[in-house]
mmCIF file of C-alpha atoms in Angstrom:
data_model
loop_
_atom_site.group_PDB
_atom_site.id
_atom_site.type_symbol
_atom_site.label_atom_id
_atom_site.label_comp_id
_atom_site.label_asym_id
_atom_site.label_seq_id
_atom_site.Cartn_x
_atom_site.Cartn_y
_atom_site.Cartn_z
ATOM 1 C CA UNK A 13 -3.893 15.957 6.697
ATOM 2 C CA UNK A 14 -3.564 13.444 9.842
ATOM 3 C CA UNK A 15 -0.353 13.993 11.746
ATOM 4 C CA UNK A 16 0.902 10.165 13.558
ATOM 5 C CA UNK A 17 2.762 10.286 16.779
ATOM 6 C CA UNK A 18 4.781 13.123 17.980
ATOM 7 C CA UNK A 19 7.873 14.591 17.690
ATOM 8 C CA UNK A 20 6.665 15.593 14.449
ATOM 9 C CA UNK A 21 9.353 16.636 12.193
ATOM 10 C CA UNK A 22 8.552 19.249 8.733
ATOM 11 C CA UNK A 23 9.657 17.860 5.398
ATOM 12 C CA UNK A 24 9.050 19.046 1.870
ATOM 13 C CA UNK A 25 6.316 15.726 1.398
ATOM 14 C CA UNK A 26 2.700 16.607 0.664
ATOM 15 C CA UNK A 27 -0.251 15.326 0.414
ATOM 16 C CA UNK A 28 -0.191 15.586 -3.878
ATOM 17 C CA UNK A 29 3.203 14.442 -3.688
ATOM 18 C CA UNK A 30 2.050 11.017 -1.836
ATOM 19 C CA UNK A 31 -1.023 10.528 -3.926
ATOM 20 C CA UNK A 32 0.980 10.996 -7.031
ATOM 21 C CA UNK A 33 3.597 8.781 -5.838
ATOM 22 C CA UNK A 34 1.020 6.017 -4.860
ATOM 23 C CA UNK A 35 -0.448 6.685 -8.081
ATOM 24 C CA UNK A 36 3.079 6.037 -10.082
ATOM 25 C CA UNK A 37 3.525 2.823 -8.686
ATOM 26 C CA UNK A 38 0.122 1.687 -9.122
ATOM 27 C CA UNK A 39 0.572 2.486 -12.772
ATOM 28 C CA UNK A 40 2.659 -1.055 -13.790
ATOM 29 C CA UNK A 41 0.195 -3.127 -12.057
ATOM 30 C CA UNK A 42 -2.671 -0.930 -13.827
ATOM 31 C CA UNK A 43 -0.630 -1.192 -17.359
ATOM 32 C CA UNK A 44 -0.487 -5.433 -16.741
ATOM 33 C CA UNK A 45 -4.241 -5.600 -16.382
ATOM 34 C CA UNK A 46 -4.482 -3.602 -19.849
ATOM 35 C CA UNK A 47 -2.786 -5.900 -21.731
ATOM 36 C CA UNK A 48 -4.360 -8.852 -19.846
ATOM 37 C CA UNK A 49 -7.649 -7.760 -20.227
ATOM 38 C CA UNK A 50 -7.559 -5.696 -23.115
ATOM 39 C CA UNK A 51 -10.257 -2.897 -23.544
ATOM 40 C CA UNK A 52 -12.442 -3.532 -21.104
ATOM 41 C CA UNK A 53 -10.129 -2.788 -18.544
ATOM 42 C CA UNK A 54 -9.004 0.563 -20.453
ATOM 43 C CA UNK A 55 -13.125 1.508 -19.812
ATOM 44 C CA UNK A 56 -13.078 0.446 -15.840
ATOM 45 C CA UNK A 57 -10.198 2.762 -15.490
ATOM 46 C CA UNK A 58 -11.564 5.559 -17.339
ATOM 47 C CA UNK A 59 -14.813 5.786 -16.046
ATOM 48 C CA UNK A 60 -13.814 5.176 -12.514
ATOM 49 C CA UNK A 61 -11.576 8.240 -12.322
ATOM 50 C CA UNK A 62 -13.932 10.642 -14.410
ATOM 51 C CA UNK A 63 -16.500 9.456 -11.976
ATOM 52 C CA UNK A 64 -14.159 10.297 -8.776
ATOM 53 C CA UNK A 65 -13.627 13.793 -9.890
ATOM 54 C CA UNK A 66 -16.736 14.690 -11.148
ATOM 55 C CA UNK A 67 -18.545 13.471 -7.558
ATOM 56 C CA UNK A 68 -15.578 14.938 -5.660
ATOM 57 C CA UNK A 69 -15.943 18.031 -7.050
ATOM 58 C CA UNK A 70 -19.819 18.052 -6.529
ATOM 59 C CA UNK A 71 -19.843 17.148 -3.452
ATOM 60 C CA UNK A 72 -17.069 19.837 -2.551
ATOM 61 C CA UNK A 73 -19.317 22.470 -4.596
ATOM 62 C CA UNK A 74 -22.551 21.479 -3.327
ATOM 63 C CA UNK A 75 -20.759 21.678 0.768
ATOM 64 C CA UNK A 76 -19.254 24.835 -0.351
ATOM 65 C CA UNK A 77 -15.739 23.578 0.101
ATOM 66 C CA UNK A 78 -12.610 24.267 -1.886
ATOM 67 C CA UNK A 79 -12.370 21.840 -4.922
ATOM 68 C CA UNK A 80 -8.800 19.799 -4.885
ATOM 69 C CA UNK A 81 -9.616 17.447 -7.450
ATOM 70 C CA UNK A 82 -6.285 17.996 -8.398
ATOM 71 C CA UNK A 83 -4.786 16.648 -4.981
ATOM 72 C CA UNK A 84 -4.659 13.776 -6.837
ATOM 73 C CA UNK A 85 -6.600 11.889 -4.023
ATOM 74 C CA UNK A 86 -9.784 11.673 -5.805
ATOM 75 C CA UNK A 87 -7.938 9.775 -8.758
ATOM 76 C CA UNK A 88 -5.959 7.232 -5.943
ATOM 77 C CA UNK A 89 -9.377 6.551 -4.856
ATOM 78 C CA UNK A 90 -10.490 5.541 -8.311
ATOM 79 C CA UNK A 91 -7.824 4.006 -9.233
ATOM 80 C CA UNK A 92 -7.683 1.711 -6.470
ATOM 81 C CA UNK A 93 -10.946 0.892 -6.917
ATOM 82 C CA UNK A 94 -11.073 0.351 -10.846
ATOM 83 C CA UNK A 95 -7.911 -2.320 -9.826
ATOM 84 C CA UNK A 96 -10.511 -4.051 -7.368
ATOM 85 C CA UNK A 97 -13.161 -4.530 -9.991
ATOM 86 C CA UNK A 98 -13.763 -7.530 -12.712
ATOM 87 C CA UNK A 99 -12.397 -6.096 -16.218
ATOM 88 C CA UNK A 100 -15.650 -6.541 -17.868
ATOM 89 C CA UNK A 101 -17.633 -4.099 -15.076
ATOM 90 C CA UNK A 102 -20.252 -2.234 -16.788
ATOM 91 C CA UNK A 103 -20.132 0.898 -16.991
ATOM 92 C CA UNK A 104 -22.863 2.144 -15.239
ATOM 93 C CA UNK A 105 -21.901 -0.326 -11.938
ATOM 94 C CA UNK A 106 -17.999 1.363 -11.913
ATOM 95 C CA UNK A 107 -19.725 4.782 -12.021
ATOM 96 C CA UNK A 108 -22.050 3.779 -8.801
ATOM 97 C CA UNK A 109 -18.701 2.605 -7.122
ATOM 98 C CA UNK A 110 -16.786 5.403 -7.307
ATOM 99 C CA UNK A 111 -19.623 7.780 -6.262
ATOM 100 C CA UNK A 112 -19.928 5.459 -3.007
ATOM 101 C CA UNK A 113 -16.314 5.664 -2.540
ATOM 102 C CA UNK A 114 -15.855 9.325 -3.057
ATOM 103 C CA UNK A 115 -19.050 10.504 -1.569
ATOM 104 C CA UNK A 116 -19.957 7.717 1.405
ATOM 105 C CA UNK A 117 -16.348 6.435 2.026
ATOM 106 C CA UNK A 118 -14.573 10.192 2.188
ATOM 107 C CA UNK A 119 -16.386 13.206 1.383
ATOM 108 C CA UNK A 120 -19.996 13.049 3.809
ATOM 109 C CA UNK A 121 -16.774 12.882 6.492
ATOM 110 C CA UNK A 122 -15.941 15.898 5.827
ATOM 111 C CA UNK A 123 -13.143 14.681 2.746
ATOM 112 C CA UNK A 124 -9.146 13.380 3.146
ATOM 113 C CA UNK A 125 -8.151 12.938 6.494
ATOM 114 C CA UNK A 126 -11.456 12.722 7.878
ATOM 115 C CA UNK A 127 -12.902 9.419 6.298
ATOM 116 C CA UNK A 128 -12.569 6.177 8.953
ATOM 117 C CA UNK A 129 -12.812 3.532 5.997
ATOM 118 C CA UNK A 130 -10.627 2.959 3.333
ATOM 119 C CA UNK A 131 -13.141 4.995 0.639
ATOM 120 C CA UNK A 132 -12.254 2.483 -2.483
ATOM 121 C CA UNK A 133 -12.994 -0.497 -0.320
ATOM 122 C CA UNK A 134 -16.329 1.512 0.840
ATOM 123 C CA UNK A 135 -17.197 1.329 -2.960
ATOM 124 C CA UNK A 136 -16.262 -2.209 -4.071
ATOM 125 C CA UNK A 137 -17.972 -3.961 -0.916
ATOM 126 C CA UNK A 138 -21.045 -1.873 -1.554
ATOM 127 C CA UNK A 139 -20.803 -2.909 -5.349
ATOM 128 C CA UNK A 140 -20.034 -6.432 -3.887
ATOM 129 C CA UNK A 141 -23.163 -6.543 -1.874
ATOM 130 C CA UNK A 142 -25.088 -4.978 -4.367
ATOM 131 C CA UNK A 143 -24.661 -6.440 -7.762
ATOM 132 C CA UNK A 144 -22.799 -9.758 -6.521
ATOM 133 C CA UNK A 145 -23.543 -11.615 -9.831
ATOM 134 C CA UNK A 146 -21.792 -8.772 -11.807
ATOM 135 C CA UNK A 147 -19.153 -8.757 -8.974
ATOM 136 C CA UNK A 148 -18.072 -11.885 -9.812
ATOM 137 C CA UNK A 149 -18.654 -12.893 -13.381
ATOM 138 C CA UNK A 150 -14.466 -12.733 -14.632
ATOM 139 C CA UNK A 151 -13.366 -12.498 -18.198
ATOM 140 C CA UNK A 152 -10.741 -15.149 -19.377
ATOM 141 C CA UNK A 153 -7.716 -13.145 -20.185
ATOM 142 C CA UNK A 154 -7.632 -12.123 -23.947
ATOM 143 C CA UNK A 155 -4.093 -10.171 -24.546
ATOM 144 C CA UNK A 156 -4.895 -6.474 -25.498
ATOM 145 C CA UNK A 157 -5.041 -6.557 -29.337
ATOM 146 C CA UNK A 158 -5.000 -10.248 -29.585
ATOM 147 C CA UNK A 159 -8.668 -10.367 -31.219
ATOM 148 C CA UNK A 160 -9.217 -13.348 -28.697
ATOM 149 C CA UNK A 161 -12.973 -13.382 -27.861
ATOM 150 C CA UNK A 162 -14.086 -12.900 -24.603
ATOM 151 C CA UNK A 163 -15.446 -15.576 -22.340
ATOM 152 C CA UNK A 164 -15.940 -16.190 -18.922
ATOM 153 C CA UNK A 165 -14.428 -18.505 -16.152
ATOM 154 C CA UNK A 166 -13.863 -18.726 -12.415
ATOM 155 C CA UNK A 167 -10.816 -17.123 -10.717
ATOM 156 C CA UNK A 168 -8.414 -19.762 -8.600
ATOM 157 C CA UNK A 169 -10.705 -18.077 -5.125
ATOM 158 C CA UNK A 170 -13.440 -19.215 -7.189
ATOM 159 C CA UNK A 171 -12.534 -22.769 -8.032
ATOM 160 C CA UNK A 172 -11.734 -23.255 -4.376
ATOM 161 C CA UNK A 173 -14.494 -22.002 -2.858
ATOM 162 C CA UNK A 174 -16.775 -24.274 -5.419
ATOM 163 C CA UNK A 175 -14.400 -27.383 -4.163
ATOM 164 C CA UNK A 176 -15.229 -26.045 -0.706
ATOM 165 C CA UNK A 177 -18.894 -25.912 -0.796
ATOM 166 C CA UNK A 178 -19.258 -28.657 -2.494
ATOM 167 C CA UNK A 179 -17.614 -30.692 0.252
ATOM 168 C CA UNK A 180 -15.078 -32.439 -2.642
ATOM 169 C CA UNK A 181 -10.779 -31.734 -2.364
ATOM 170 C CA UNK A 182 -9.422 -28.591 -3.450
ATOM 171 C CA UNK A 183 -7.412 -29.048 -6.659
ATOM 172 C CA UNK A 184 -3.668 -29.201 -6.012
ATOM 173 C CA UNK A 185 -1.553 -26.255 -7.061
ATOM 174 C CA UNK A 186 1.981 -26.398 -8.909
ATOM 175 C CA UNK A 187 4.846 -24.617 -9.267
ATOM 176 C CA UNK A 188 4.194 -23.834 -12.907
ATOM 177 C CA UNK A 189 -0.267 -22.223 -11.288
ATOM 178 C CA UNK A 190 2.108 -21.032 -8.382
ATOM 179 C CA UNK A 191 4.712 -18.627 -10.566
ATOM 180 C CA UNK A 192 1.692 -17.604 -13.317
ATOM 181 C CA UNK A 193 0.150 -16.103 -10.084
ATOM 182 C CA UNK A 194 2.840 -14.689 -9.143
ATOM 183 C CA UNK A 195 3.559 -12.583 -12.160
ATOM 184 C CA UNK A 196 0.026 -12.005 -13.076
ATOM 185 C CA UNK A 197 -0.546 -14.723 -15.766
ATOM 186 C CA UNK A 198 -3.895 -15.575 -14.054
ATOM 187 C CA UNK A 199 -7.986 -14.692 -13.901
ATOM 188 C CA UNK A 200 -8.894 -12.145 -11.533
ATOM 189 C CA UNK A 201 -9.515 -8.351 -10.839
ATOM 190 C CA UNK A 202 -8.107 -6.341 -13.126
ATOM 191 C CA UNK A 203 -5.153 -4.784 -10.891
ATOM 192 C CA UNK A 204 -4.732 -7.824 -8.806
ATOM 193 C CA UNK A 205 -3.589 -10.214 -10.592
ATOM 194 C CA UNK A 206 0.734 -9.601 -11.071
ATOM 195 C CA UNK A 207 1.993 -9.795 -7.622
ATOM 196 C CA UNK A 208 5.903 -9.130 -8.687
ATOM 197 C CA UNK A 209 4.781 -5.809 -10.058
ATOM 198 C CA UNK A 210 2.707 -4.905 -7.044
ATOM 199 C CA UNK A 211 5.893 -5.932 -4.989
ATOM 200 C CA UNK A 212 7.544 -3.726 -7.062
ATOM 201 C CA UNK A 213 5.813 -1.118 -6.275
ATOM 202 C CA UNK A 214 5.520 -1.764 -2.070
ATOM 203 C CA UNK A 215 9.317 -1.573 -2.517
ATOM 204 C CA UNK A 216 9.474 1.879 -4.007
ATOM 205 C CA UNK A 217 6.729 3.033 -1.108
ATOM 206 C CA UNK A 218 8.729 1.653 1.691
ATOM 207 C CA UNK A 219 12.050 3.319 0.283
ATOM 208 C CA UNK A 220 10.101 6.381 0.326
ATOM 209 C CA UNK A 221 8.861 5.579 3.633
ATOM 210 C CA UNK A 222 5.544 6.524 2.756
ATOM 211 C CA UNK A 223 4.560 3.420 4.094
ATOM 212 C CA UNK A 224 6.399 1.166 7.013
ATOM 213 C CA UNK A 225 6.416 -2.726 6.974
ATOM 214 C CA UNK A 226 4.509 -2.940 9.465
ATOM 215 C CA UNK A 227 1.155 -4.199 8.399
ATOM 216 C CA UNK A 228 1.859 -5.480 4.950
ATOM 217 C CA UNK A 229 4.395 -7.871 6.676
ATOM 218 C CA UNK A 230 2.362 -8.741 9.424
ATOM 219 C CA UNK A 231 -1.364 -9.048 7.283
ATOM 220 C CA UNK A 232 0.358 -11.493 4.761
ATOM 221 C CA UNK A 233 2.500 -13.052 7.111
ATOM 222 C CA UNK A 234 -0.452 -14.197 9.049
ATOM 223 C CA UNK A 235 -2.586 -15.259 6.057
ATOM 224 C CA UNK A 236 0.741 -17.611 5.693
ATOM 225 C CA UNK A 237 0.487 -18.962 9.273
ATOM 226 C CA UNK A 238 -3.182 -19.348 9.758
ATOM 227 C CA UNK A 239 -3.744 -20.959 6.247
ATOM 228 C CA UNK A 240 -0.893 -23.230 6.521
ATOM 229 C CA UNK A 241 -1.933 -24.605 10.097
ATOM 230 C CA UNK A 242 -5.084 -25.269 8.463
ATOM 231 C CA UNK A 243 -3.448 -26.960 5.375
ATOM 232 C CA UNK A 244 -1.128 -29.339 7.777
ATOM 233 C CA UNK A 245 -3.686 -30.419 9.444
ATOM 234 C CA UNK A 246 -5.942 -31.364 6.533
ATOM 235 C CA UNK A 247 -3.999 -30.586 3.261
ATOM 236 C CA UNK A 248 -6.969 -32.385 1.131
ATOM 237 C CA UNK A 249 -9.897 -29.661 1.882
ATOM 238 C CA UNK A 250 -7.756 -26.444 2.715
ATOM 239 C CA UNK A 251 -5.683 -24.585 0.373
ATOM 240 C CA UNK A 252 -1.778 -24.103 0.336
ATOM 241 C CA UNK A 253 -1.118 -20.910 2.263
ATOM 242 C CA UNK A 254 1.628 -19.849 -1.202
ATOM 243 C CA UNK A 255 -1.770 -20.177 -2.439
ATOM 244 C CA UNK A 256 -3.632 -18.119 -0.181
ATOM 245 C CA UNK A 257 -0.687 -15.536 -0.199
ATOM 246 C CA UNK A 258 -0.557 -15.167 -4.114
ATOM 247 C CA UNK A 259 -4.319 -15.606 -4.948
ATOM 248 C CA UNK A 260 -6.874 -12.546 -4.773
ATOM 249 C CA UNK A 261 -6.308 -9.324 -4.001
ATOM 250 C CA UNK A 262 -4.182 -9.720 -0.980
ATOM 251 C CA UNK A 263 -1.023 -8.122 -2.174
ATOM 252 C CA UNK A 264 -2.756 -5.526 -3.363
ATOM 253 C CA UNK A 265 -5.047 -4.549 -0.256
ATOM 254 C CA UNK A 266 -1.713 -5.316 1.843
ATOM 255 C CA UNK A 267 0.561 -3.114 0.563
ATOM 256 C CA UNK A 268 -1.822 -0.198 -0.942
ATOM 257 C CA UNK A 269 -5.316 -0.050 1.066
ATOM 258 C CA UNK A 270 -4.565 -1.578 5.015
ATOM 259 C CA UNK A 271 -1.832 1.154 4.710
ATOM 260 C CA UNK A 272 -3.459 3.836 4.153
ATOM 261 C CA UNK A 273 -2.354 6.458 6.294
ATOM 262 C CA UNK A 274 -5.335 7.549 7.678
ATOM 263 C CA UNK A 275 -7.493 4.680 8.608
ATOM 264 C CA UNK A 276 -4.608 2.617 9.787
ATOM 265 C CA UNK A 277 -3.451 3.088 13.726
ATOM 266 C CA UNK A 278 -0.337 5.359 14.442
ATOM 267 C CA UNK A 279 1.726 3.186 16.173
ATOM 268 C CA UNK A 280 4.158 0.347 14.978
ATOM 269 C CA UNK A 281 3.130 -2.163 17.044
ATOM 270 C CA UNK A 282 -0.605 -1.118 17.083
ATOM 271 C CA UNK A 283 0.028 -1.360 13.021
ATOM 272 C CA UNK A 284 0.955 -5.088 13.688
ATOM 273 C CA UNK A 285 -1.938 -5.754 15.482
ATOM 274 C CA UNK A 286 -3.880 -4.071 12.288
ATOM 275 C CA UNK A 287 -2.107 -6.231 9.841
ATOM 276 C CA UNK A 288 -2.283 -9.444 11.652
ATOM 277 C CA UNK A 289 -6.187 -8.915 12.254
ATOM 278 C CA UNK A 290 -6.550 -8.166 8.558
ATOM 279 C CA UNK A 291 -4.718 -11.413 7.795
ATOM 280 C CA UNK A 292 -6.559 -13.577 10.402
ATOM 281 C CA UNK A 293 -10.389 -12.202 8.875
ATOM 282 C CA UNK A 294 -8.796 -12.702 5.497
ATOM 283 C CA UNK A 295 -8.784 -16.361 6.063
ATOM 284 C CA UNK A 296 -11.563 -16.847 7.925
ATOM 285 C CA UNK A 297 -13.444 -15.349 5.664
ATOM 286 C CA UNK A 298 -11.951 -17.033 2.344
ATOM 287 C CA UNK A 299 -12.358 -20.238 4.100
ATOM 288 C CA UNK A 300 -15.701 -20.400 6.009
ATOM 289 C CA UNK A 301 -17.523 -17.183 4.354
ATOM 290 C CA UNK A 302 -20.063 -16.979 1.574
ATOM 291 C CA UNK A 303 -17.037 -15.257 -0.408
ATOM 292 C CA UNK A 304 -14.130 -16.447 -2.156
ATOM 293 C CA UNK A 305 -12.041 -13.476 -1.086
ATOM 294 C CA UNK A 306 -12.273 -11.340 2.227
ATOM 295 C CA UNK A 307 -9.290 -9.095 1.858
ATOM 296 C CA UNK A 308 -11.608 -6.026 1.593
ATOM 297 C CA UNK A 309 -13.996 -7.304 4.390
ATOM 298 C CA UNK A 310 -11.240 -8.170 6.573
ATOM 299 C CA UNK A 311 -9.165 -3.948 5.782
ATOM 300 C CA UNK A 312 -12.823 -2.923 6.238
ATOM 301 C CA UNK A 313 -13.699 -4.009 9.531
ATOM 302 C CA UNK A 314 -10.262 -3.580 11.053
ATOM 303 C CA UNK A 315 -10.965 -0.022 9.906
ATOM 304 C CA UNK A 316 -13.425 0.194 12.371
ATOM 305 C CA UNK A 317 -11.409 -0.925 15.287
ATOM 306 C CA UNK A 318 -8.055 1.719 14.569
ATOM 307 C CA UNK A 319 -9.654 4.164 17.151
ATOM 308 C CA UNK A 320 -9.711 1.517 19.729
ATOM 309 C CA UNK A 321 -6.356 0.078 18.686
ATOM 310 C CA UNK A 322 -4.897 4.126 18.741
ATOM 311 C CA UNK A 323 -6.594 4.305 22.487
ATOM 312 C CA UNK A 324 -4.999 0.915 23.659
ATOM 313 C CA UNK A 325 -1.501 1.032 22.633
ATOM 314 C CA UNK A 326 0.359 4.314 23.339
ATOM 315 C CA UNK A 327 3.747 5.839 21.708
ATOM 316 C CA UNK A 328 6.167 6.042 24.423
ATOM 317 C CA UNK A 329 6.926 9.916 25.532
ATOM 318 C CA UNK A 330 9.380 11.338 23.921
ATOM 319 C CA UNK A 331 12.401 11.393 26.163
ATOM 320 C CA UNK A 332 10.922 9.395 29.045
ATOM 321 C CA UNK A 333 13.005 6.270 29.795
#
C-alpha cells in the first residue's frame, strides 16, 4: 500500500476492493472486444490472467512471501494487459507478457506498491520490442459467432503512419470513421477499441474517487492541443486531433494505466504535469516515431520521472497559510 499526501484520513477502501472495482469496469470494455473479436480474444484473456497468477504466485513462493493472488492485483495486471494486445496474440507471446509484467514490472520490486512502472505496460512494450511483427499484425473484426473468417488489416494508427512514411496525405476522417471509433466499431487492440464504454467506466472510477481528473484530463487534453496545432498548420500531412483523441489506446492508458496509483505523482498539480507529459510524448511519438501509437511509451517514461516530479512540487502543510 502507498499512502499520497498527508492528513491521511482511514476509510473502509482496500486494496481488493480497488482492484476489483477497476476490474468491474474494465469488464464492458473487455465484453466489447469479445464480441468484436470473437474467440481469439476469449484466449488472450484467459491465458493472460492464468499466466499472472501462476507467476505471481511463484515468484511470491520462490521469495518466500505471502501469496495474495487473490488481491485481485495480479488479475488487473493481466487484464490490462490482455486489453493492450492484438486479439489474435498467440498464445505462447501473451504468456511471455504477463510473466514480464508480473515478475519484471512488480514482483523483482518487491510486489504492489513497490513497482515504479506501470507492470502491464512493462509487459506489452517488452512484447512490443520483442515480437513487433506479431505486435502488430490486427485481425479484421469478425462478430463473435458470426462464422466470418478471419483476415488481417491495418488499424486507423496504422494507415496513418503508412501515409506518413510514405511522405503522401493522411486520409481524411468523417463523422460516420469518427463515431465508429468512438463506440468501438473499429480495428485495434482488443480492449481499446469502444471509447464510450471506457468513458463509462472513468466515470464510475472518478465517482468513486479512486481516481481524480487530474491526469486523464490533462494527458488527453494535451494530445488535443498539440495534435491540433500541428493539424492547423498543415491539415494535409497531420492527423485531426478527434482523431488522435479517439484512435489507439489513449483512452484506455488515460483513464486506467497513467492513473495508477502508485507510479503516478501524489500531488494534483504534479498529476497535471504527469498527464500533460504523457500527452505531449504521445504525439510526438505517434507522429515522428517508428510507431503508430506511443501511449504506452509516453505512461512508461513519465513513470520514470514521478520521483522527480514528487521531489519538485510539494503539498502545502496542512494548516499553514
Amino acid at each position: 500500500m502507498v499512502l499520497g499526501i498527508w492528513p491521511h484520513v482511514r476509510t473502509e477502501t482496500n486494496v481488493n476492493r480497488i482492484m476489483y472495482t477497476v476490474i468491474a469496469t474494465l469488464i464492458p470494455a473487455a465484453l466489447a472486444g469479445i464480441y468484436l473479436f470473437g474467440w481469439s480474444a476469449i484466449q488472450v484473456i484467459l491465458v493472460s490472467i492464468l499466466a499472472a497468477l501462476i507467476t505471481e504466485a511463484g515468484m511470491q513462493k520462490a521469495l518466500k512471501q505471502k501469496i495474495t493472488i487473490i488481491d485481485g492485483s495480479a488479475v488487473l495486471t493481466a487484464l490490462l494487459l490482455a486489453m493492450t494486445l492484438p486479439p489474435g496474440s498467440p498464445w505462447w507471446m501473451t504468456v511471455l507478457g504477463s510473466f514480464f509484467s508480473i515478475a519484471i514490472g512488480k514482483q523483482i520490486y518487491g510486489g504492489l506498491g513497490y513497482n515504479p512502472f506501470n507492470p502491464a505496460l512493462v509487459g506489452r512494450v517488452a512484447l512490443l520490442i520483442g515480437f513487433p511483427l506479431q505486435m502488430t499484425t490486427w485481425e479484421n473484426i469478425h462478430p463473435f459467432l458470426s462464422g466470418a473468417d478471419v483476415t488481417t488489416g491495418a488499424t486507423p494508427l496504422g494507415v496513418v503512419q503508412v501515409a506518413r512514411l510514405s511522405h503522401k496525405p493522411v486520409p481524411d476522417a468523417d463523422t460516420h470513421q469518427f463515431w465508429n471509433m468512438f463506440i468501438g466499431n473499429t480495428m485495434g487492440s482488443l480492449g481499446e477499441t469502444s471509447d464510450l464504454l471506457l468513458l463509462l467506466g472513468g466515470v464510475y472510477l472518478l465517482y468513486k474517487h479512486y481516481i481524480t481528473w487530474h491526469i486523464p484530463v490533462s494527458m488527453i487534453g494535451t494530445v488535443a492541443a498539440f495534435s491540433g496545432i500541428f493539424w492547423l498548420i498543415d491539415p494535409a500531412h497531420y492527423a485531426n486531433p478527434l482523431f488522435h483523441v479517439l484512435s489507439g489506446g489513449l483512452m484506455l492508458g488515460a483513464i486506467f494505466m497513467a492513473t495508477d496509483m502508485v507510479t503516478c505523482p501524489n500531488t494534483p498539480k504534479g498529476q497535471l504535469v504527469f498527464g500533460a507529459g504523457c500527452g505531449l510524448l504521445t504525439v510526438i511519438i505517434r507522429m515522428w516515431g517508428g510507431y503508430p501509437e506511443g501511449v504506452s511509451f509516453a505512461i512508461l517514461l513519465m513513470n520514470s520521472l514521478t520521483p522527480m516530479i514528487d521531489r519538485y512540487i510539494q503539498p502545502h502543510l496542512y494548516g499553514a497559510k
